[in-house]
Tab-separated table of C-alpha atoms in Angstrom:
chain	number	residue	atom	x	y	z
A	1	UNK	CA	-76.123	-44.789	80.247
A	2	UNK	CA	-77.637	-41.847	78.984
A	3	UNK	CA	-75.963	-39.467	81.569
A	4	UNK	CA	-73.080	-40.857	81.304
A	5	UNK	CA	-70.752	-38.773	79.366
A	6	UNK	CA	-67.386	-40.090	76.918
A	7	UNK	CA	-64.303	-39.334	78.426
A	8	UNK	CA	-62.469	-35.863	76.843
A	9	UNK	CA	-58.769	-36.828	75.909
A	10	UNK	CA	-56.179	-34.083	77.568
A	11	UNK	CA	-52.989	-34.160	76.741
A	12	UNK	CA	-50.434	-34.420	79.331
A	13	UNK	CA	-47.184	-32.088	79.218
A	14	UNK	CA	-45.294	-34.626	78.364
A	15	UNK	CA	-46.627	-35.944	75.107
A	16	UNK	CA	-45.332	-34.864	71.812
A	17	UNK	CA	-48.312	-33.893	69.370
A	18	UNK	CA	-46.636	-31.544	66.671
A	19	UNK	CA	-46.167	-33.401	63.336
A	20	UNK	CA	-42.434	-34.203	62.145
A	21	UNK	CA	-41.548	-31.672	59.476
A	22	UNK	CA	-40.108	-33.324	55.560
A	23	UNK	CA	-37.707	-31.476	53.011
A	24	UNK	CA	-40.026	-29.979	50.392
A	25	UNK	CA	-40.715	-31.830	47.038
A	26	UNK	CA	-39.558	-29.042	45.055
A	27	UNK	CA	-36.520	-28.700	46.911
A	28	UNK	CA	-35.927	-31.990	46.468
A	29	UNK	CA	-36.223	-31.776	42.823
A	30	UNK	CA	-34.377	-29.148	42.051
A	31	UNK	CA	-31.151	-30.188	44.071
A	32	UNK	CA	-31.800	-33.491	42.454
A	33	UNK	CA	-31.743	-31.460	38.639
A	34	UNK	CA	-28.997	-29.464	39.788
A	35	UNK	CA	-26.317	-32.741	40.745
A	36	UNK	CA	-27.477	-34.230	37.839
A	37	UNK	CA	-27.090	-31.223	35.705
A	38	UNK	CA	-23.235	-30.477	37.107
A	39	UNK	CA	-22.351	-34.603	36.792
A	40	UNK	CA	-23.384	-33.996	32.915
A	41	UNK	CA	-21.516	-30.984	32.429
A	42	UNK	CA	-18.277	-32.889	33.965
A	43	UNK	CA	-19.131	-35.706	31.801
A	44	UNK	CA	-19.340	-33.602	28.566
A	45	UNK	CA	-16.118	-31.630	29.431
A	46	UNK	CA	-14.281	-34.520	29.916
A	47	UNK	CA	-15.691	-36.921	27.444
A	48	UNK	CA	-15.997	-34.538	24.606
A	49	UNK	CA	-14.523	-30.823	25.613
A	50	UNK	CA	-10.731	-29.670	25.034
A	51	UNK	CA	-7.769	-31.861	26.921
A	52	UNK	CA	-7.012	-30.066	29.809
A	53	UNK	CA	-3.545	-29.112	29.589
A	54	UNK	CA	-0.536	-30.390	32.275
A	55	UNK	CA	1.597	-27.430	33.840
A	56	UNK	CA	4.518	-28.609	31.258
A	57	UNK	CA	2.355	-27.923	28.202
A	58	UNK	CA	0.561	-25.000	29.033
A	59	UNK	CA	4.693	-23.365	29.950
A	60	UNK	CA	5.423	-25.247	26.124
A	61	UNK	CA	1.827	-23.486	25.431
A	62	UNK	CA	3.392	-19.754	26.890
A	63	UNK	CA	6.748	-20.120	25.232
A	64	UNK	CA	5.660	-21.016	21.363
A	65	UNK	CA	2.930	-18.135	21.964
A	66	UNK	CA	6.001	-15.744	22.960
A	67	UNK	CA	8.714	-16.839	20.268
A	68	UNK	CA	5.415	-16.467	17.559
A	69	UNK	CA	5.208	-12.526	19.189
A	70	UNK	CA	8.783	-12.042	18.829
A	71	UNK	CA	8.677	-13.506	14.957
A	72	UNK	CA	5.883	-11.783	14.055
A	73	UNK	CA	7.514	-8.358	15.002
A	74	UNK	CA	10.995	-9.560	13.329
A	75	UNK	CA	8.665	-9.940	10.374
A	76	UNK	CA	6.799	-6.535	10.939
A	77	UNK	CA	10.490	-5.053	11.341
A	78	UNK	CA	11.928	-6.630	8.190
A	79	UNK	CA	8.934	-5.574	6.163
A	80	UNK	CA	9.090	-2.196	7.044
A	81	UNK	CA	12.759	-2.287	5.981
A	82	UNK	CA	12.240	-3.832	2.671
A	83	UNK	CA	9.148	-1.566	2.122
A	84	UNK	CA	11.650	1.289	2.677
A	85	UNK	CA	14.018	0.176	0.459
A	86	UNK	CA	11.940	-0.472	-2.194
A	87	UNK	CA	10.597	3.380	-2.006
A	88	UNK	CA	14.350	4.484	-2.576
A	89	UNK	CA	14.628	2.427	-5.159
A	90	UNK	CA	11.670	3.845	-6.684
A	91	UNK	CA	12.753	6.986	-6.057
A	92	UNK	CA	16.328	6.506	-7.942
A	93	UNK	CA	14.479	4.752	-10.846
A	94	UNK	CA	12.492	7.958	-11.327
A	95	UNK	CA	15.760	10.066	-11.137
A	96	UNK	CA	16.818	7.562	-13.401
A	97	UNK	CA	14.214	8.053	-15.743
A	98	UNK	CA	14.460	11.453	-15.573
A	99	UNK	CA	18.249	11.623	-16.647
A	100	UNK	CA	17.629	9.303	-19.540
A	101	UNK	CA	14.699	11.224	-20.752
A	102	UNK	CA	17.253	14.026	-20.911
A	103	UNK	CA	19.856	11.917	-22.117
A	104	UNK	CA	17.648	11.000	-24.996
A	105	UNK	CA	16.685	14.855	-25.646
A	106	UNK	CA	20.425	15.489	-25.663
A	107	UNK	CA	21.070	12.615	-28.300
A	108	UNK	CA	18.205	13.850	-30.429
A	109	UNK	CA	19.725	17.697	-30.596
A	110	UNK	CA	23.055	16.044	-31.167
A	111	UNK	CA	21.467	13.774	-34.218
A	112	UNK	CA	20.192	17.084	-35.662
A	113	UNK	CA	23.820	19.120	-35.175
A	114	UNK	CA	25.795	16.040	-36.552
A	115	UNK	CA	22.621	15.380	-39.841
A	116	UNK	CA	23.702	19.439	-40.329
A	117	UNK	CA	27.828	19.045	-40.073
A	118	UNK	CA	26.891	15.873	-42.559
A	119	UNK	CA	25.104	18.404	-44.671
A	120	UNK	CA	27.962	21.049	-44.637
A	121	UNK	CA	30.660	18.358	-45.168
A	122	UNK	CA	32.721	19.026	-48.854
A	123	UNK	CA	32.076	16.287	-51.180
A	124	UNK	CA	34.347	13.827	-52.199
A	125	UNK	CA	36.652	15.331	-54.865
A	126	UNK	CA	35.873	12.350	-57.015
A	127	UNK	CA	31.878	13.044	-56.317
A	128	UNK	CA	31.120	9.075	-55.692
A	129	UNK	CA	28.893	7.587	-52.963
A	130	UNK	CA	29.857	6.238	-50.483
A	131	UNK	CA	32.559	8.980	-50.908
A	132	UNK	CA	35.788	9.666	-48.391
A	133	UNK	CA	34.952	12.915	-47.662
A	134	UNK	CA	37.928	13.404	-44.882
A	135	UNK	CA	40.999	11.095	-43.920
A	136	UNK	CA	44.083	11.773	-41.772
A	137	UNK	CA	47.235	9.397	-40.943
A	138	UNK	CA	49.891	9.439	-38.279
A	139	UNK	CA	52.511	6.531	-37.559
A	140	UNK	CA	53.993	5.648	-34.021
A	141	UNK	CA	55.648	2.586	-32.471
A	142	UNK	CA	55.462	0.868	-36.374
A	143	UNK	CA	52.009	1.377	-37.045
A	144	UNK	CA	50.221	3.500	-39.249
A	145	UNK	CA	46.891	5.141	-37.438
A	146	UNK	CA	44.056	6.423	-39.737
A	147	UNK	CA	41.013	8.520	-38.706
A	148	UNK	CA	38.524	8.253	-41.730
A	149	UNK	CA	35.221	9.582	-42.917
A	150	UNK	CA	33.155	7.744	-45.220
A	151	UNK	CA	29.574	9.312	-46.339
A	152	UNK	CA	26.986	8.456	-49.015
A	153	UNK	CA	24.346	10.778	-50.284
A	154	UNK	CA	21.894	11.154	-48.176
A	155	UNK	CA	19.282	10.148	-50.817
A	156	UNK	CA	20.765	7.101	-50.019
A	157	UNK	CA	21.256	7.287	-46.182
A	158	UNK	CA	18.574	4.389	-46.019
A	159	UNK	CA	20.646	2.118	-47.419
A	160	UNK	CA	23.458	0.503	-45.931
A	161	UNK	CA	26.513	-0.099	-48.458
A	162	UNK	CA	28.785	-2.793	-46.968
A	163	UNK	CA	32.501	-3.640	-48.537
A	164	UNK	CA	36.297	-3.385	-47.796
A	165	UNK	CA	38.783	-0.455	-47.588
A	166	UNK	CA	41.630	-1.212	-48.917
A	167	UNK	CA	45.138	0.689	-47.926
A	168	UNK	CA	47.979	0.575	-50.856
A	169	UNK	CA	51.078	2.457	-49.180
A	170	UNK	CA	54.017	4.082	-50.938
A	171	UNK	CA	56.692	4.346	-48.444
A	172	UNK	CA	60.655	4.233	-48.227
A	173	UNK	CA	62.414	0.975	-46.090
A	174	UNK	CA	65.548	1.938	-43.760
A	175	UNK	CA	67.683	1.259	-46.309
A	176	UNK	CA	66.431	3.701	-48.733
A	177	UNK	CA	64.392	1.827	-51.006
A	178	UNK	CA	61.309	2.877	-52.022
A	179	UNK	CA	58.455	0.420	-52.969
A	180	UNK	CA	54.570	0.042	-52.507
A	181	UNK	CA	53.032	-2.059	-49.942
A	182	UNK	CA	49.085	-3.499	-50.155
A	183	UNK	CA	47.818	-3.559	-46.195
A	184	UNK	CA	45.098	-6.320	-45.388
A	185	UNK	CA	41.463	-5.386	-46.391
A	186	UNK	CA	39.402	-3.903	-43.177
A	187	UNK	CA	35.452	-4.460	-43.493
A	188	UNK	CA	33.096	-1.349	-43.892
A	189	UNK	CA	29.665	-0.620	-43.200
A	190	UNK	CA	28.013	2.916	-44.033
A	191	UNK	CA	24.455	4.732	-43.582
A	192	UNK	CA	24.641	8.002	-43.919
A	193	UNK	CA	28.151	8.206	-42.192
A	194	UNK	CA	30.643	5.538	-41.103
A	195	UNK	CA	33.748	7.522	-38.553
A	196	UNK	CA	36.514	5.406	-39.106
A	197	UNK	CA	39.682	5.548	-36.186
A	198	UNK	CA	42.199	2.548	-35.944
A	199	UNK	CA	45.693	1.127	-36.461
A	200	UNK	CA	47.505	-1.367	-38.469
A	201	UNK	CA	50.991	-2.644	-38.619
A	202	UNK	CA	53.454	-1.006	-41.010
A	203	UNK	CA	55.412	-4.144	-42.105
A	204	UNK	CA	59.583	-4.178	-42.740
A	205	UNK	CA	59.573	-0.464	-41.127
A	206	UNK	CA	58.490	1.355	-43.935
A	207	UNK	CA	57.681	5.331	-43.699
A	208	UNK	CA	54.957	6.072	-45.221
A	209	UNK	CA	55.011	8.913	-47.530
A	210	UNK	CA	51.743	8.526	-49.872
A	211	UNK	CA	48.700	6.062	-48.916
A	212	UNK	CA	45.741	5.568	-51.709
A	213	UNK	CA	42.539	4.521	-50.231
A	214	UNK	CA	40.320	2.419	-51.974
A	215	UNK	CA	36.394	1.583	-51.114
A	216	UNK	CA	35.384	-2.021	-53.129
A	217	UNK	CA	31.820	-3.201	-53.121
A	218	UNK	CA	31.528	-7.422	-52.551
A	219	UNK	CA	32.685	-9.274	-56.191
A	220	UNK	CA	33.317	-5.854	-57.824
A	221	UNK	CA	36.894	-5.437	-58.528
A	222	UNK	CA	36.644	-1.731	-59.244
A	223	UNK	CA	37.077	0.334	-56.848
A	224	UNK	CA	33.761	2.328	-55.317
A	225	UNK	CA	35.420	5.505	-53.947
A	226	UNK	CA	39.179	6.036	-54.025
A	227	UNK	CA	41.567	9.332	-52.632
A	228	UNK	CA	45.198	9.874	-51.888
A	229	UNK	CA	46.401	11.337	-49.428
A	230	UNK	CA	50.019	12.647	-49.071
A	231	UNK	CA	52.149	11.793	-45.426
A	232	UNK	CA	54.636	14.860	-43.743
């Protein structure tokens, strides 16, 4: 037994000694973390993530986004009209402002030039205030027009006197007769000046020929300012 030797194993061509090769742990792993990765990402998307839209809607989607363009430049458009027309009208309101600055220059010189002709004006012959410092009649068509000037003093310009005028008219009737006629009372107001222009109705178709005027304060019976004045 001790020269006997233990048989040496020899593999024959036909046996198959290489071992079978696996798929790698990692690999394994990280496929495994990457299907379960995209199955929560679907998950989340459809569970919690915007509503996909259908082909209908996202067209609906396309179309409310266009008309909202075509709005929003209307807008833009109108805009810069109105913003336009309200520069023009700026424009014209400083024109505007302009003219009646000089229209209110022109008043004041025209204040000054009228306070002077008040100044130069003759007194009333009667030298009462408010006086009639000018008056002028004309008839046509039946009624008598009168174009008056009553003034006061212009320490008194401050205060307004308020009454009547009264018209008493000496005239002659078609057939000849002569006789005096009282006309309705008209209602006065003076500052410094009060121009007086108007008409009233001659009654029975007198012709005037002599007209007294007569200035009465309120409750006073006697007359405040009185003139006569002769008709041609």
């Amino acid at each position: 037994m001790l020269g006997s030797k233990r048989p040496v194993f020899r593999p024959t061509a036909y046996d198959y000694s290489r071992r079978k090769r696996r798929i790698p742990r990692w690999l394994v792993l990280m496929l495994t973390g990457v299907i379960i990765g995209a199955g929560g990402l679907l998950f989340i998307q459809t569970s919690y993530g915007p509503t996909r839209l259908t082909v209908e809607q996202s067209e609906q989607l396309h179309f409310d986004l266009n008309s909202a363009n075509a709005e929003n430049q209307r807008l833009q458009s109108q805009l810069g009209q109105t913003t336009r027309e309200l520069e023009e009208i700026q424009t014209r309101l400083k024109s505007q402002q302009g003219s009646l600055d000089n229209h209110d220059q022109i008043v004041e010189a025209l204040k000054k030039d009228i306070d002077l002709f008040a100044d130069a004006m003759p007194a009333d012959p009667r030298g009462t205030s408010p006086g009639i410092r000018s008056a002028s009649f004309s008839t046509n068509d039946g009624k008598l027009n009168y174009n008056i000037l009553l003034m006061q003093d212009k320490e008194q310009a401050d205060q307004t006197f308020t009454g009547e005028m009264h018209f008493n008219i000496q005239g002659r009737y078609p057939n000849g007769r002569t006789g005096y006629i009282d006309l309705d009372p008209i209602e006065v107001s003076v500052g410094r000046y009060a121009h007086l222009i108007g008409d009233v109705t001659l009654p029975d178709g007198v012709s005037p020929r002599q007209i007294t005027i007569q200035i009465f304060e309120p409750g006073n019976k006697r007359a405040k300012a009185m003139r006569i004045i002769n008709i041609r």
